Coordinates of C-alpha atoms and ligand atoms in Angstrom, one line a residue:
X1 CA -35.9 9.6 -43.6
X2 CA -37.6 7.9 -46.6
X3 CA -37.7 3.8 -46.3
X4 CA -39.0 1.7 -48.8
X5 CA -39.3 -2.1 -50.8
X6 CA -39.3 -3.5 -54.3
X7 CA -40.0 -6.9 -55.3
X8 CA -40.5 -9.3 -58.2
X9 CA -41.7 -12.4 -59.4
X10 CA -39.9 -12.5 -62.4
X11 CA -39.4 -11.3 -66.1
X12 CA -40.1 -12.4 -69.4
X13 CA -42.6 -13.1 -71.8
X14 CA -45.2 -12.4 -70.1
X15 CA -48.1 -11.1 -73.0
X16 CA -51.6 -9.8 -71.9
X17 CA -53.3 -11.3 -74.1
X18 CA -52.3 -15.0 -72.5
X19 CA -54.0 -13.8 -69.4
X20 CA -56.9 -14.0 -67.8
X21 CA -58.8 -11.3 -65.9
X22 CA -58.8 -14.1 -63.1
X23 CA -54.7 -15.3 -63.5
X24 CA -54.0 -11.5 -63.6
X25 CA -55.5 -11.2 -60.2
X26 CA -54.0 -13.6 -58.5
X27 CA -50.6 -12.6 -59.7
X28 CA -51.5 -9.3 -58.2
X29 CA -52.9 -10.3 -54.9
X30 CA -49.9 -12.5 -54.3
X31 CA -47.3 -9.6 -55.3
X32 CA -49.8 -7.4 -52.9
X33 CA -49.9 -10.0 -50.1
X34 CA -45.6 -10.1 -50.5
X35 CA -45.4 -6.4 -50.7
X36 CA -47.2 -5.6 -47.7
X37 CA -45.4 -8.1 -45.4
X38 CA -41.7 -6.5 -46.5
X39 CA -43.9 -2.8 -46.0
X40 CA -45.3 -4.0 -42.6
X41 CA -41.9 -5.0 -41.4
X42 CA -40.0 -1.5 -42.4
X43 CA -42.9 0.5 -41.2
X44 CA -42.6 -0.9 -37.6
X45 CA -38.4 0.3 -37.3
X46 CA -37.8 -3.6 -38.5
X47 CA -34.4 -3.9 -40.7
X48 CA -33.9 -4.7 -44.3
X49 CA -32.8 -7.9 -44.3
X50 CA -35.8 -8.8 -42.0
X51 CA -38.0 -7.3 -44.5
X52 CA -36.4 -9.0 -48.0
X53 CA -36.2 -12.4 -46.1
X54 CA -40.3 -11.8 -45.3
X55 CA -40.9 -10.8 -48.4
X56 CA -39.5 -13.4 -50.6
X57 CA -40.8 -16.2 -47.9
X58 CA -44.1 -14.9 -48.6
X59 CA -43.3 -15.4 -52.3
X60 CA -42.0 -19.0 -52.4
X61 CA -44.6 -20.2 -50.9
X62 CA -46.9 -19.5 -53.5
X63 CA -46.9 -22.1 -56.0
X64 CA -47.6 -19.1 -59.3
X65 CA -43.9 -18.2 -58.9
X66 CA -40.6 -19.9 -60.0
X67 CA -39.0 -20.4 -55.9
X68 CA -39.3 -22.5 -53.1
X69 CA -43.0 -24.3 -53.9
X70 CA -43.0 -23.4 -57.3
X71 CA -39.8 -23.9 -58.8
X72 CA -39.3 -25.5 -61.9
X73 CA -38.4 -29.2 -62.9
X74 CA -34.6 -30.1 -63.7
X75 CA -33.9 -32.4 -66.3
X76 CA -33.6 -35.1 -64.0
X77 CA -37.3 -34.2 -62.5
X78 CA -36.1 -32.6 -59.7
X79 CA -36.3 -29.6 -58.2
X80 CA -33.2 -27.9 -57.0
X81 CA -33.2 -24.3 -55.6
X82 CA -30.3 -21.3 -55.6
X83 CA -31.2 -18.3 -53.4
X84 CA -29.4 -15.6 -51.7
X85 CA -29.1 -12.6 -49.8
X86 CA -26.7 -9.5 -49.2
X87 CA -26.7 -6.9 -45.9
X88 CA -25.6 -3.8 -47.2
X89 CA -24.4 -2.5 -44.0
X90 CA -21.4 -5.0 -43.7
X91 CA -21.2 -6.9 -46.9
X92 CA -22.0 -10.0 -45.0
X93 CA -23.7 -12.4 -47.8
X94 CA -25.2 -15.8 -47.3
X95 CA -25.9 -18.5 -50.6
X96 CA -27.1 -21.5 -51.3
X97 CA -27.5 -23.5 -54.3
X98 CA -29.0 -27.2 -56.1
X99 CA -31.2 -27.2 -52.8
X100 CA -33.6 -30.2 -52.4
X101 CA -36.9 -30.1 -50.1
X102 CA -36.0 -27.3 -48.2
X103 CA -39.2 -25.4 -47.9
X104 CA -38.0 -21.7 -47.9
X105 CA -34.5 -21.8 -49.4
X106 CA -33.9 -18.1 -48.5
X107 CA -34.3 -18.9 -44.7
X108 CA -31.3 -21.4 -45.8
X109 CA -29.4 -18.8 -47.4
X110 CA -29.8 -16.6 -44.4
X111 CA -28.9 -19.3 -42.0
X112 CA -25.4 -19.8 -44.3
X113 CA -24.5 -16.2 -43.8
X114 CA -25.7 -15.9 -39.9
X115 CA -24.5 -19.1 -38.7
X116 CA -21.5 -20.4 -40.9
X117 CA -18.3 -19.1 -41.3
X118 CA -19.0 -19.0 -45.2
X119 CA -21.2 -17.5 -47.6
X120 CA -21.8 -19.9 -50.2
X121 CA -22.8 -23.8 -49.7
X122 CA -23.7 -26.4 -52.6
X123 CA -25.7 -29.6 -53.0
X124 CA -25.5 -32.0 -50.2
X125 CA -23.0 -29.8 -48.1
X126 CA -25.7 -26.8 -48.2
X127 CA -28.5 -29.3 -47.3
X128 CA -26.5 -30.8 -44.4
X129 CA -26.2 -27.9 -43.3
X130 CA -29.5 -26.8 -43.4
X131 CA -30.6 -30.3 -41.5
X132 CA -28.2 -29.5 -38.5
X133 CA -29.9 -25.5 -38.2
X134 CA -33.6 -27.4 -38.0
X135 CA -34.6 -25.4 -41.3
X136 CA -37.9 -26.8 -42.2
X137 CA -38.1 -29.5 -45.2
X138 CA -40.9 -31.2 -47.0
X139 CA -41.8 -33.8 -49.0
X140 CA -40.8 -34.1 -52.6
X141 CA -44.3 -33.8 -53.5
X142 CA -44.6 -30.4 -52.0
X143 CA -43.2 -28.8 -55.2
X144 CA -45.2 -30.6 -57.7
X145 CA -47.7 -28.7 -59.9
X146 CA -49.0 -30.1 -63.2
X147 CA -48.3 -26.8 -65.5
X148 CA -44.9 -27.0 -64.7
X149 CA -44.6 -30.6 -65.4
X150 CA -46.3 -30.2 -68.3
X151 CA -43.7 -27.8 -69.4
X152 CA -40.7 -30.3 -68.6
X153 CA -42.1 -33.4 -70.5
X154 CA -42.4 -31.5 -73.6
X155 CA -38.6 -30.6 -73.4
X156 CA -37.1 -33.0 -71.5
X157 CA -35.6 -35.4 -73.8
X158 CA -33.4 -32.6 -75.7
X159 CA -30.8 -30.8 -74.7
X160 CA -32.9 -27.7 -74.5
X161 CA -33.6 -25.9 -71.1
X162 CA -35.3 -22.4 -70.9
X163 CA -36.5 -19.5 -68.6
X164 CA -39.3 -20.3 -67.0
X165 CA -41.5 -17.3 -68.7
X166 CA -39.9 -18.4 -72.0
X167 CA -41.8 -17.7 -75.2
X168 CA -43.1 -21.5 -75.5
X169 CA -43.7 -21.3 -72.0
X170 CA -46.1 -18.0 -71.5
X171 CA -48.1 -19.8 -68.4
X172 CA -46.2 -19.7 -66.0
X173 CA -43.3 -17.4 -64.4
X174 CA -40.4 -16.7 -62.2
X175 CA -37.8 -16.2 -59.9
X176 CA -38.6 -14.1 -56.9
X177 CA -36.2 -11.3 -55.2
X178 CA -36.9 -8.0 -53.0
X179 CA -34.8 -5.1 -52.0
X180 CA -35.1 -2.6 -49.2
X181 CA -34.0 0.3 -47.6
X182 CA -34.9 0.4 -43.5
X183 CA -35.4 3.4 -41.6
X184 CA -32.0 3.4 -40.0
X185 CA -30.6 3.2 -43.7
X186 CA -29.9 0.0 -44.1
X187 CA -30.0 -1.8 -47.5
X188 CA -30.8 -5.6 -48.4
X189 CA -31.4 -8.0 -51.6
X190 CA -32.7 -11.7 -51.2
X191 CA -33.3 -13.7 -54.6
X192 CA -34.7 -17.0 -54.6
X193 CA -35.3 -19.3 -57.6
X194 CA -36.2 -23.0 -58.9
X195 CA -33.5 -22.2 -62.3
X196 CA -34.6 -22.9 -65.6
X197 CA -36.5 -25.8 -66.6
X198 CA -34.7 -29.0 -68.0
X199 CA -31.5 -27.1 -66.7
X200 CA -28.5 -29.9 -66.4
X201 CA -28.0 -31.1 -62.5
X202 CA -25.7 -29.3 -60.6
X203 CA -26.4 -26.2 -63.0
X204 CA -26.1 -22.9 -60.9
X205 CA -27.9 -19.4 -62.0
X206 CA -26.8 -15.8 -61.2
X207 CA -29.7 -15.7 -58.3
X208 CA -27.3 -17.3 -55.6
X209 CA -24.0 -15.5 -57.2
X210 CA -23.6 -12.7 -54.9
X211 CA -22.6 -9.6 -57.6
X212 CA -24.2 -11.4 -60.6
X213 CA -27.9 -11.8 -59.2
X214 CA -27.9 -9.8 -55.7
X215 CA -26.0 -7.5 -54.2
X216 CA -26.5 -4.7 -51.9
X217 CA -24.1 -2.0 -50.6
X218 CA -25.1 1.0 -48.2
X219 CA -22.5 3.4 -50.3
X220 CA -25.0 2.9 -53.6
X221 CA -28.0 0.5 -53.9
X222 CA -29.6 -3.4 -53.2
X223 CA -30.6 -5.3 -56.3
X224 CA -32.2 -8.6 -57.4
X225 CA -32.5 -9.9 -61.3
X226 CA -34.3 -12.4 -62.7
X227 CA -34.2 -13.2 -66.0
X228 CA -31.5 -15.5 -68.4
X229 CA -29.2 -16.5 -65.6
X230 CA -26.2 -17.4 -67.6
X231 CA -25.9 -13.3 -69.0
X232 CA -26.7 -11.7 -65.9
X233 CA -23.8 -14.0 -64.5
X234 CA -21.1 -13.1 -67.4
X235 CA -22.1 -9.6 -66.9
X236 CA -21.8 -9.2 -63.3
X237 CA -25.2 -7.4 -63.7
X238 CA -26.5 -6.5 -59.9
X239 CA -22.9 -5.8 -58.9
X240 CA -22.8 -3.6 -62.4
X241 CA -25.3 -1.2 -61.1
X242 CA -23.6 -0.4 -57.9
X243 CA -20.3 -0.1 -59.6
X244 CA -21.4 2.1 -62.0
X245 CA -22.9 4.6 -59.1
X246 CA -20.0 4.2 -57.0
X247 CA -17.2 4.5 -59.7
X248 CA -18.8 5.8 -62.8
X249 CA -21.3 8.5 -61.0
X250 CA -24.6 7.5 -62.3
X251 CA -27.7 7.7 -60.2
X252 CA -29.7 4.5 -59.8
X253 CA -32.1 5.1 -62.7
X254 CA -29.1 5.9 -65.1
X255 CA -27.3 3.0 -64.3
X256 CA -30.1 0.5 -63.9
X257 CA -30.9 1.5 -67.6
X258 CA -28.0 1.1 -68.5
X259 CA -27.1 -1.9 -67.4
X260 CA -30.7 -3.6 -68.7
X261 CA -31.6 -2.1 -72.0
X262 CA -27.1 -2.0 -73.0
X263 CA -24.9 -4.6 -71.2
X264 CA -26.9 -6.9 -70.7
X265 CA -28.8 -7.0 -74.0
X266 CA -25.5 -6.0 -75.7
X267 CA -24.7 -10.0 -74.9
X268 CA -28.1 -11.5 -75.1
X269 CA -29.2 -11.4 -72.0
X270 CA -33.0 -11.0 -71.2
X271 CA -34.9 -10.2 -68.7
X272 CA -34.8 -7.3 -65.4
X273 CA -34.6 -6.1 -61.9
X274 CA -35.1 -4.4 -59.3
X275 CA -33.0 -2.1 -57.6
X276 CA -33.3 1.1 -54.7
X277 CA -30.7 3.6 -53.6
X278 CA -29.3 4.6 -49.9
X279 CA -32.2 7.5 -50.6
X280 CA -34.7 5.0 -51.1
X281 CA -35.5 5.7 -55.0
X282 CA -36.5 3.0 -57.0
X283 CA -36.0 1.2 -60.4
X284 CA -37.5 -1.9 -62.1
X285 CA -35.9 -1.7 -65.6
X286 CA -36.9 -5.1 -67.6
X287 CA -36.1 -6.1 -71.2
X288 CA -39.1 -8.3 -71.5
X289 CA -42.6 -7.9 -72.7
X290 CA -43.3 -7.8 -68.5
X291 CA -41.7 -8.4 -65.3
X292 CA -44.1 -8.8 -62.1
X293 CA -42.6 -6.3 -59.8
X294 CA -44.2 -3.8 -56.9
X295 CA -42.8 -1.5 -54.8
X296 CA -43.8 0.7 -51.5
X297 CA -42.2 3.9 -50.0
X298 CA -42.6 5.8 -47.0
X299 CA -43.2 8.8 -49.1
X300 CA -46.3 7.0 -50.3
X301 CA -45.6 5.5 -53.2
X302 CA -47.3 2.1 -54.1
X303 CA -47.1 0.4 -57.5
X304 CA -48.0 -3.2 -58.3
X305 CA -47.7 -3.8 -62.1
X306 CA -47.0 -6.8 -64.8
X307 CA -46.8 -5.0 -68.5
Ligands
LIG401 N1 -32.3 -15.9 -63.3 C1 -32.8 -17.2 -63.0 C2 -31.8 -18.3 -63.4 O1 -31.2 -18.2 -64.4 C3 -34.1 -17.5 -63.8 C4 -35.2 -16.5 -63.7 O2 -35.0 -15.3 -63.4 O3 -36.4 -16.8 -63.8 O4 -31.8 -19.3 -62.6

């Protein structure tokens, strides 16, 4: 049976020559530390959802990606976090969103589905909950880092927010997600993210709407997105793909493609994801000049790529 994992760390405008030799590599090592943790996981019998919550732990905490320590500034200054996650085994879903201090807001978004009778929790009721689980927090300071300061202050007294790997913004970029298929075929998606910088308070993206920036389903596919929240959220984009398999008879790469370089963009929308079937196939369709992505299969596939 062939098992495998995708990830990313976000889409967008993300042009070669803005990059050093020495930024490219660290990008890559931290994709490659991420990847290998999800592959690690699978390659021992470990499930899905074990190996996307790994994955994108591994990915929050480093401070070059938009999630957990790296996410963005709000236009109050603040940092607040969506993430979520999706068995496909049981459609059991767990989100959180406008997060504060919670160190790995996917372990959060886990706990919501595990231990809660819900599946999505908000602002103070989210991080009340989280308190009362013992889910670790830190210090405000945790999430500070000068780039992406930088980037607030020059926008933050207009109305104007933007995608962390926006065109003014090529430095640094984004949200985080991963998808896998387990060896007793069993799929999972987990998407994490610090939003868009400047966004209003209380402003929620697609990564903690279950259908819109994650979803996985054993009958078709897991996905993650990143890219302009607001489109992937009007379009129902990760629940798109799997619709579009289950009900319109595409294979994964057909309706991936579809749904990336048509619906979305059809709207406005920019950006990409990740996606792989009950087969373990995988796509990583992207709009954008790049998307950091990677992915690993028990057939022996391994890819870790930015352009
Ligand atoms: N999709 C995320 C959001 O709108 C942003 C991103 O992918 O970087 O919150």
């Amino acid at each position: 049976m062939n098992f495998g994992i995708a990830l990313h760390g976000g889409a967008g405008t993300i042009l070669k020559k803005e990059m050093t030799l020495d930024k490219e590599k660290e990008y890559l090592f931290g994709l490659e530390a991420a990847l290998s943790r999800g592959e690690k996981i699978l390659s021992k019998g470990g499930s899905a959802i074990e190996a996307v919550t790994e994955t994108v732990v591994e990915l929050e905490n480093n401070s070059l990606f938009n999630a957990g320590k790296g996410s963005v500034f709000n236009h109050l200054g603040k940092h607040e976090m969506d993430a979520s996650i999706m068995n496909g085994k049981d459609l059991n879903a767990g989100a959180v969103c406008c997060v504060e201090q919670f160190k790995n807001p996917i372990i959060l978004a886990k706990l919501v589905m595990e231990k809660s009778e819900h599946v999505m929790l908000t602002g103070n009721g989210a991080m009340e909950f989280g308190e009362k689980m013992n889910c670790e927090k830190v210090e405000e300071s945790y999430f500070f880092d000068q780039l992406r300061y930088d980037q607030w202050q020059s926008i933050k007294d207009s109305d104007h927010f933007q995608l962390d790997h926006s065109i003014n913004n090529p430095k640094k970029f984004g949200t985080v997600g991963a998808v896998a298929l387990d060896q007793h075929g069993n799929l999972a998606a987990a998407t994490s993210t610090g939003g868009m910088t400047n966004k209003k308070f209380g402003r929620i993206g697609d990564s903690s709407i279950i259908g819109a920036g994650n979803y996985a389903n054993n009958n078709t596919c897991a996905v993650s997105c990143t890219g302009s929240g607001e489109y992937f959220i009007r379009n129902v984009t990760a629940y798109d793909v799997s619709c579009l398999m289950e009900m319109g008879g595409l294979d994964l790469k057909e309706a991936s493609d579809k749904v990336i370089h048509e619906r979305i963009k059809k709207i406005g929308g920019d950006g990409g994801l990740i996606a792989i079937d009950k087969n373990g196939h995988i796509e990583m369709p992207f709009n954008t000049e790049g998307m950091y992505r990677g992915c690993w299969s028990s057939k022996g596939i391994k890819k870790i790529e930015i352009y």
